[in-house]
CSV table of N, CA and C in Angstrom, one decimal:
chain,number,residue,atom,x,y,z
A,248,MET,N,27.5,12.2,-44.6
A,248,MET,CA,28.9,12.4,-45.0
A,248,MET,C,29.6,11.2,-45.4
A,249,GLN,N,29.2,10.0,-44.7
A,249,GLN,CA,29.8,8.8,-45.1
A,249,GLN,C,29.5,8.4,-46.5
A,250,MET,N,28.2,8.7,-46.9
A,250,MET,CA,27.8,8.4,-48.3
A,250,MET,C,28.7,9.1,-49.3
A,251,ILE,N,28.9,10.4,-49.1
A,251,ILE,CA,29.7,11.2,-50.0
A,251,ILE,C,31.1,10.6,-50.1
A,252,ASP,N,31.7,10.3,-49.0
A,252,ASP,CA,33.1,9.7,-49.0
A,252,ASP,C,33.1,8.4,-49.8
A,253,ASP,N,32.1,7.5,-49.5
A,253,ASP,CA,32.0,6.3,-50.2
A,253,ASP,C,31.8,6.5,-51.8
A,254,ILE,N,31.0,7.4,-52.1
A,254,ILE,CA,30.8,7.7,-53.6
A,254,ILE,C,32.1,8.2,-54.2
A,255,LEU,N,32.8,9.1,-53.5
A,255,LEU,CA,34.0,9.7,-54.1
A,255,LEU,C,35.1,8.6,-54.2
A,256,LYS,N,35.1,7.7,-53.2
A,256,LYS,CA,36.1,6.6,-53.3
A,256,LYS,C,35.8,5.7,-54.5
A,257,GLU,N,34.5,5.4,-54.7
A,257,GLU,CA,34.1,4.6,-55.8
A,257,GLU,C,34.4,5.3,-57.1
A,258,LEU,N,34.2,6.5,-57.2
A,258,LEU,CA,34.5,7.3,-58.5
A,258,LEU,C,36.0,7.3,-58.8
A,259,ILE,N,36.8,7.5,-57.8
A,259,ILE,CA,38.2,7.6,-58.0
A,259,ILE,C,38.8,6.2,-58.4
A,260,GLU,N,38.2,5.1,-58.0
A,260,GLU,CA,38.6,3.8,-58.4
A,260,GLU,C,38.5,3.7,-59.9
A,261,THR,N,37.5,4.3,-60.5
A,261,THR,CA,37.3,4.2,-62.0
A,261,THR,C,37.8,5.4,-62.7
A,262,LYS,N,38.1,6.5,-62.1
A,262,LYS,CA,38.5,7.8,-62.7
A,262,LYS,C,39.7,8.4,-62.0
A,263,SER,N,40.8,7.6,-61.8
A,263,SER,CA,41.9,8.1,-61.0
A,263,SER,C,42.5,9.4,-61.6
A,264,GLU,N,42.3,9.7,-62.8
A,264,GLU,CA,42.9,10.9,-63.4
A,264,GLU,C,42.2,12.1,-62.9
A,265,TYR,N,41.1,12.0,-62.2
A,265,TYR,CA,40.3,13.1,-61.6
A,265,TYR,C,40.6,13.3,-60.2
A,266,LEU,N,41.7,12.7,-59.6
A,266,LEU,CA,42.0,12.8,-58.2
A,266,LEU,C,42.2,14.3,-57.8
A,267,SER,N,42.7,15.2,-58.6
A,267,SER,CA,42.9,16.5,-58.2
A,267,SER,C,41.6,17.3,-58.0
A,268,GLU,N,40.5,16.8,-58.6
A,268,GLU,CA,39.2,17.5,-58.5
A,268,GLU,C,38.4,17.0,-57.3
A,269,ILE,N,38.9,16.1,-56.5
A,269,ILE,CA,38.0,15.5,-55.5
A,269,ILE,C,37.6,16.5,-54.4
A,270,SER,N,38.6,17.3,-54.0
A,270,SER,CA,38.2,18.3,-52.9
A,270,SER,C,37.1,19.2,-53.2
A,271,GLU,N,37.2,19.8,-54.4
A,271,GLU,CA,36.1,20.7,-54.9
A,271,GLU,C,34.8,19.9,-55.1
A,272,THR,N,34.9,18.7,-55.6
A,272,THR,CA,33.7,17.9,-55.8
A,272,THR,C,33.0,17.6,-54.5
A,273,LYS,N,33.8,17.3,-53.5
A,273,LYS,CA,33.3,17.0,-52.1
A,273,LYS,C,32.6,18.2,-51.6
A,274,GLN,N,33.1,19.4,-51.7
A,274,GLN,CA,32.5,20.6,-51.2
A,274,GLN,C,31.1,20.8,-51.9
A,275,ILE,N,31.0,20.6,-53.2
A,275,ILE,CA,29.7,20.7,-53.9
A,275,ILE,C,28.8,19.6,-53.4
A,276,LEU,N,29.2,18.4,-53.3
A,276,LEU,CA,28.3,17.3,-52.8
A,276,LEU,C,27.8,17.6,-51.4
A,277,GLN,N,28.7,18.1,-50.6
A,277,GLN,CA,28.2,18.5,-49.2
A,277,GLN,C,27.1,19.6,-49.2
A,278,LYS,N,27.3,20.5,-50.1
A,278,LYS,CA,26.3,21.6,-50.3
A,278,LYS,C,25.0,21.0,-50.8
A,279,ILE,N,25.0,20.1,-51.7
A,279,ILE,CA,23.8,19.4,-52.2
A,279,ILE,C,23.2,18.6,-51.1
A,280,GLU,N,24.0,17.9,-50.3
A,280,GLU,CA,23.4,17.1,-49.2
A,280,GLU,C,22.7,18.0,-48.2
A,281,GLU,N,23.3,19.1,-47.9
A,281,GLU,CA,22.7,20.1,-47.0
A,281,GLU,C,21.4,20.6,-47.5
A,282,GLU,N,21.4,21.0,-48.8
A,282,GLU,CA,20.1,21.6,-49.4
A,282,GLU,C,19.0,20.5,-49.4
A,283,PHE,N,19.3,19.3,-49.7
A,283,PHE,CA,18.3,18.3,-49.7
A,283,PHE,C,17.8,17.9,-48.3
A,284,ARG,N,18.7,18.0,-47.4
A,284,ARG,CA,18.4,17.7,-46.0
A,284,ARG,C,17.4,18.7,-45.5
A,285,LEU,N,17.6,20.0,-45.9
A,285,LEU,CA,16.7,21.1,-45.5
A,285,LEU,C,15.3,20.9,-46.2
A,286,MET,N,15.2,20.3,-47.4
A,286,MET,CA,14.0,20.0,-48.0
A,286,MET,C,13.4,18.7,-47.6
A,287,GLU,N,14.1,18.0,-46.7
A,287,GLU,CA,13.7,16.7,-46.2
A,287,GLU,C,13.5,15.7,-47.3
A,288,ILE,N,14.4,15.7,-48.3
A,288,ILE,CA,14.4,14.8,-49.4
A,288,ILE,C,15.6,13.9,-49.3
A,289,GLN,N,15.4,12.6,-49.3
A,289,GLN,CA,16.5,11.6,-49.3
A,289,GLN,C,17.0,11.4,-50.7
A,290,ILE,N,18.4,11.3,-50.8
A,290,ILE,CA,19.0,11.0,-52.1
A,290,ILE,C,19.4,9.6,-52.1
A,291,PRO,N,18.8,8.7,-53.0
A,291,PRO,CA,19.2,7.3,-53.0
A,291,PRO,C,20.7,7.2,-53.4
A,292,ARG,N,21.3,6.1,-53.1
A,292,ARG,CA,22.7,5.8,-53.4
A,292,ARG,C,23.0,5.9,-54.9
A,293,ASP,N,22.1,5.3,-55.7
A,293,ASP,CA,22.3,5.3,-57.2
A,293,ASP,C,22.3,6.8,-57.7
A,294,ARG,N,21.5,7.6,-57.1
A,294,ARG,CA,21.4,9.0,-57.5
A,294,ARG,C,22.7,9.8,-57.1
A,295,TRP,N,23.1,9.4,-55.8
A,295,TRP,CA,24.4,10.0,-55.4
A,295,TRP,C,25.5,9.7,-56.3
A,296,LEU,N,25.6,8.5,-56.8
A,296,LEU,CA,26.7,8.1,-57.7
A,296,LEU,C,26.6,8.9,-59.0
A,297,ALA,N,25.4,9.0,-59.5
A,297,ALA,CA,25.2,9.8,-60.8
A,297,ALA,C,25.6,11.3,-60.5
A,298,ILE,N,25.1,11.8,-59.4
A,298,ILE,CA,25.4,13.2,-59.1
A,298,ILE,C,26.9,13.4,-58.9
A,299,GLY,N,27.5,12.5,-58.2
A,299,GLY,CA,29.0,12.5,-57.9
A,299,GLY,C,29.8,12.5,-59.2
A,300,ALA,N,29.4,11.6,-60.1
A,300,ALA,CA,30.1,11.6,-61.4
A,300,ALA,C,29.9,12.9,-62.2
A,301,HIS,N,28.7,13.4,-62.2
A,301,HIS,CA,28.4,14.6,-62.9
A,301,HIS,C,29.2,15.8,-62.3
A,302,VAL,N,29.2,15.9,-61.0
A,302,VAL,CA,29.9,17.0,-60.3
A,302,VAL,C,31.4,16.9,-60.6
A,303,LEU,N,31.9,15.7,-60.5
A,303,LEU,CA,33.4,15.5,-60.7
A,303,LEU,C,33.7,16.0,-62.2
A,304,ALA,N,32.9,15.6,-63.1
A,304,ALA,CA,33.2,16.1,-64.5
A,304,ALA,C,33.0,17.6,-64.6
A,305,PHE,N,32.0,18.1,-63.9
A,305,PHE,CA,31.8,19.6,-63.9
A,305,PHE,C,33.0,20.3,-63.4
A,306,VAL,N,33.6,19.8,-62.3
A,306,VAL,CA,34.8,20.5,-61.7
A,306,VAL,C,35.9,20.4,-62.7
A,307,ARG,N,36.1,19.3,-63.3
A,307,ARG,CA,37.1,19.1,-64.3
A,307,ARG,C,37.0,20.1,-65.5
A,308,ARG,N,35.7,20.2,-65.9
A,308,ARG,CA,35.5,21.2,-67.0
A,308,ARG,C,35.8,22.6,-66.6
A,309,MET,N,35.4,23.0,-65.4
A,309,MET,CA,35.6,24.3,-64.9
A,309,MET,C,37.1,24.6,-64.7
A,310,THR,N,37.8,23.6,-64.2
A,310,THR,CA,39.2,23.7,-64.0
A,310,THR,C,40.0,23.9,-65.3
A,311,ASN,N,39.5,23.2,-66.3
A,311,ASN,CA,40.2,23.3,-67.6
A,311,ASN,C,39.6,24.4,-68.6
A,312,GLY,N,38.6,25.1,-68.1
A,312,GLY,CA,38.0,26.2,-68.9
A,312,GLY,C,37.2,25.6,-70.0
A,313,GLU,N,36.7,24.4,-69.9
A,313,GLU,CA,35.9,23.8,-71.0
A,313,GLU,C,34.4,24.3,-70.8
A,314,ARG,N,33.7,24.3,-71.9
A,314,ARG,CA,32.3,24.6,-72.0
A,314,ARG,C,31.5,23.5,-72.7
A,315,LEU,N,30.3,23.2,-72.3
A,315,LEU,CA,29.4,22.3,-73.0
A,315,LEU,C,28.6,23.1,-74.0
A,316,PRO,N,28.1,22.5,-75.0
A,316,PRO,CA,27.3,23.2,-76.0
A,316,PRO,C,26.0,23.8,-75.3
A,317,VAL,N,25.5,24.9,-75.7
A,317,VAL,CA,24.3,25.5,-75.1
A,317,VAL,C,23.1,24.6,-75.4
A,318,ILE,N,22.3,24.5,-74.4
A,318,ILE,CA,21.1,23.7,-74.6
A,318,ILE,C,19.9,24.6,-74.9
A,319,GLU,N,18.9,24.0,-75.5
A,319,GLU,CA,17.7,24.8,-75.9
A,319,GLU,C,16.9,25.2,-74.6
A,320,ALA,N,16.5,26.4,-74.6
A,320,ALA,CA,15.8,27.0,-73.4
A,320,ALA,C,14.6,26.3,-73.1
A,321,GLU,N,13.9,25.7,-74.1
A,321,GLU,CA,12.6,25.0,-73.8
A,321,GLU,C,12.8,23.8,-72.9
A,322,LEU,N,14.0,23.2,-72.9
A,322,LEU,CA,14.2,22.1,-72.0
A,322,LEU,C,14.1,22.4,-70.5
A,323,PHE,N,14.3,23.7,-70.2
A,323,PHE,CA,14.1,24.0,-68.8
A,323,PHE,C,12.7,23.9,-68.3
A,324,ALA,N,11.7,23.9,-69.2
A,324,ALA,CA,10.3,23.8,-68.8
A,324,ALA,C,10.0,22.4,-68.3
A,325,GLU,N,10.9,21.5,-68.6
A,325,GLU,CA,10.6,20.1,-68.2
A,325,GLU,C,11.1,19.8,-66.8
A,326,ILE,N,11.8,20.8,-66.2
A,326,ILE,CA,12.4,20.7,-64.8
A,326,ILE,C,11.7,21.6,-63.9
A,327,HIS,N,11.3,21.2,-62.7
A,327,HIS,CA,10.7,22.0,-61.7
A,327,HIS,C,11.6,23.2,-61.5
A,328,PRO,N,11.0,24.4,-61.5
A,328,PRO,CA,11.8,25.6,-61.3
A,328,PRO,C,12.7,25.7,-60.0
A,329,ASP,N,12.1,25.0,-59.0
A,329,ASP,CA,12.9,25.0,-57.7
A,329,ASP,C,14.2,24.2,-57.9
A,330,MET,N,14.2,23.2,-58.8
A,330,MET,CA,15.4,22.4,-59.0
A,330,MET,C,16.4,23.1,-59.8
A,331,VAL,N,15.9,23.9,-60.7
A,331,VAL,CA,16.8,24.7,-61.5
A,331,VAL,C,17.5,25.8,-60.7
A,332,THR,N,16.7,26.4,-59.8
A,332,THR,CA,17.2,27.4,-58.9
A,332,THR,C,18.2,26.8,-57.9
A,333,LEU,N,17.9,25.7,-57.4
A,333,LEU,CA,18.8,25.0,-56.5
A,333,LEU,C,20.1,24.7,-57.2
A,334,SER,N,20.0,24.2,-58.4
A,334,SER,CA,21.3,23.9,-59.2
A,334,SER,C,22.1,25.1,-59.4
A,335,HIS,N,21.5,26.2,-59.8
A,335,HIS,CA,22.3,27.4,-59.9
A,335,HIS,C,22.9,27.8,-58.6
A,336,LYS,N,22.2,27.7,-57.5
A,336,LYS,CA,22.7,28.1,-56.2
A,336,LYS,C,23.9,27.3,-55.8
A,337,VAL,N,23.8,26.0,-56.0
A,337,VAL,CA,24.9,25.1,-55.6
A,337,VAL,C,26.1,25.3,-56.4
A,338,LEU,N,26.0,25.5,-57.7
A,338,LEU,CA,27.1,25.7,-58.6
A,338,LEU,C,27.8,27.0,-58.4
A,339,LEU,N,27.0,28.0,-58.2
A,339,LEU,CA,27.5,29.4,-58.1
A,339,LEU,C,28.1,29.7,-56.8
A,340,GLU,N,27.7,29.1,-55.7
A,340,GLU,CA,28.2,29.4,-54.4
A,340,GLU,C,29.6,28.8,-54.2
A,341,GLU,N,29.9,27.7,-54.8
A,341,GLU,CA,31.2,27.1,-54.5
A,341,GLU,C,32.4,27.9,-55.1
A,342,LYS,N,32.4,28.3,-56.3
A,342,LYS,CA,33.5,29.0,-56.9
A,342,LYS,C,33.0,30.0,-57.9
A,343,SER,N,32.8,31.2,-57.5
A,343,SER,CA,32.2,32.2,-58.4
A,343,SER,C,33.1,32.4,-59.6
A,344,ALA,N,34.4,32.2,-59.5
A,344,ALA,CA,35.2,32.4,-60.7
A,344,ALA,C,35.0,31.3,-61.8
A,345,TRP,N,34.3,30.2,-61.4
A,345,TRP,CA,34.0,29.2,-62.4
A,345,TRP,C,33.0,29.6,-63.5
A,346,GLN,N,32.1,30.5,-63.1
A,346,GLN,CA,31.0,30.9,-64.0
A,346,GLN,C,30.3,29.8,-64.7
A,347,ALA,N,29.7,28.9,-63.8
A,347,ALA,CA,28.8,27.9,-64.4
A,347,ALA,C,27.7,28.4,-65.2
A,348,ASP,N,27.5,28.0,-66.4
A,348,ASP,CA,26.5,28.5,-67.2
A,348,ASP,C,25.2,27.8,-67.1
A,349,ASP,N,24.2,28.2,-67.9
A,349,ASP,CA,22.9,27.5,-67.8
A,349,ASP,C,22.9,26.1,-68.2
A,350,THR,N,23.7,25.7,-69.1
A,350,THR,CA,23.8,24.3,-69.5
A,350,THR,C,24.3,23.4,-68.3
A,351,GLU,N,25.3,23.9,-67.6
A,351,GLU,CA,25.8,23.2,-66.4
A,351,GLU,C,24.7,23.1,-65.4
A,352,ALA,N,24.0,24.2,-65.1
A,352,ALA,CA,22.9,24.2,-64.2
A,352,ALA,C,21.8,23.3,-64.6
A,353,PHE,N,21.4,23.3,-65.9
A,353,PHE,CA,20.4,22.4,-66.3
A,353,PHE,C,20.7,20.9,-66.1
A,354,LEU,N,22.0,20.6,-66.5
A,354,LEU,CA,22.3,19.2,-66.3
A,354,LEU,C,22.3,18.7,-64.9
A,355,LEU,N,22.7,19.5,-63.9
A,355,LEU,CA,22.6,19.1,-62.5
A,355,LEU,C,21.2,19.1,-62.1
A,356,ALA,N,20.4,20.1,-62.6
A,356,ALA,CA,19.0,20.1,-62.2
A,356,ALA,C,18.2,18.9,-62.7
A,357,VAL,N,18.7,18.3,-63.7
A,357,VAL,CA,18.0,17.0,-64.2
A,357,VAL,C,18.2,15.9,-63.1
A,358,HIS,N,19.3,15.9,-62.5
A,358,HIS,CA,19.5,14.9,-61.4
A,358,HIS,C,18.6,15.3,-60.2
A,359,PHE,N,18.6,16.5,-59.9
A,359,PHE,CA,17.7,17.0,-58.8
A,359,PHE,C,16.2,16.7,-59.1
A,360,GLU,N,15.8,16.9,-60.3
A,360,GLU,CA,14.4,16.7,-60.7
A,360,GLU,C,14.1,15.2,-60.6
A,361,ALA,N,15.0,14.4,-61.0
A,361,ALA,CA,14.7,12.9,-60.9
A,361,ALA,C,14.5,12.5,-59.4
A,362,ILE,N,15.3,13.1,-58.5
A,362,ILE,CA,15.1,12.7,-57.1
A,362,ILE,C,13.8,13.3,-56.6
A,363,ARG,N,13.5,14.6,-56.9
A,363,ARG,CA,12.3,15.2,-56.5
A,363,ARG,C,11.1,14.5,-57.0
A,364,ALA,N,11.1,14.2,-58.3
A,364,ALA,CA,9.9,13.5,-58.8
A,364,ALA,C,9.7,12.1,-58.2
A,365,MET,N,10.8,11.4,-58.0
A,365,MET,CA,10.8,10.1,-57.4
A,365,MET,C,10.1,10.1,-56.0
A,366,GLN,N,10.4,11.2,-55.2
A,366,GLN,CA,9.9,11.2,-53.9
A,366,GLN,C,8.6,12.0,-53.7
A,367,MET,N,8.3,12.9,-54.6
A,367,MET,CA,7.2,13.8,-54.5
A,367,MET,C,6.2,13.7,-55.6
A,368,GLY,N,6.5,13.0,-56.7
A,368,GLY,CA,5.7,12.8,-57.8
A,368,GLY,C,6.0,13.9,-58.8
A,369,PRO,N,5.6,13.7,-60.1
A,369,PRO,CA,5.8,14.7,-61.2
A,369,PRO,C,5.2,16.0,-60.9
A,370,SER,N,5.8,17.1,-61.4
A,370,SER,CA,5.3,18.4,-61.1
A,370,SER,C,4.2,18.8,-62.1
């Protein structure tokens, strides 16, 4: 939990305009922490910072009703299916009204895949 608080504090120092999204970002980061703890996978600090920045931007996009361009479906083949599933699970559980799409899930899954591959080797 201390890592998440430290990451959020660091992010706010550089992105003070995102202050209103911190609470929702923290909830998602806590869910990610819980899921990785269950898988017994450690998230290095530099990955936490990248995930935190990504989730903070995600919350902002959802709050403002913004959408990212659709990504090509073939890109999903480069990510372990468990990481894509986990990404969908984390994003959809927090606020169902947000309707996180496949692009958002893919981008978060890229972070998860980097952590998984670093600790377990490529799939």
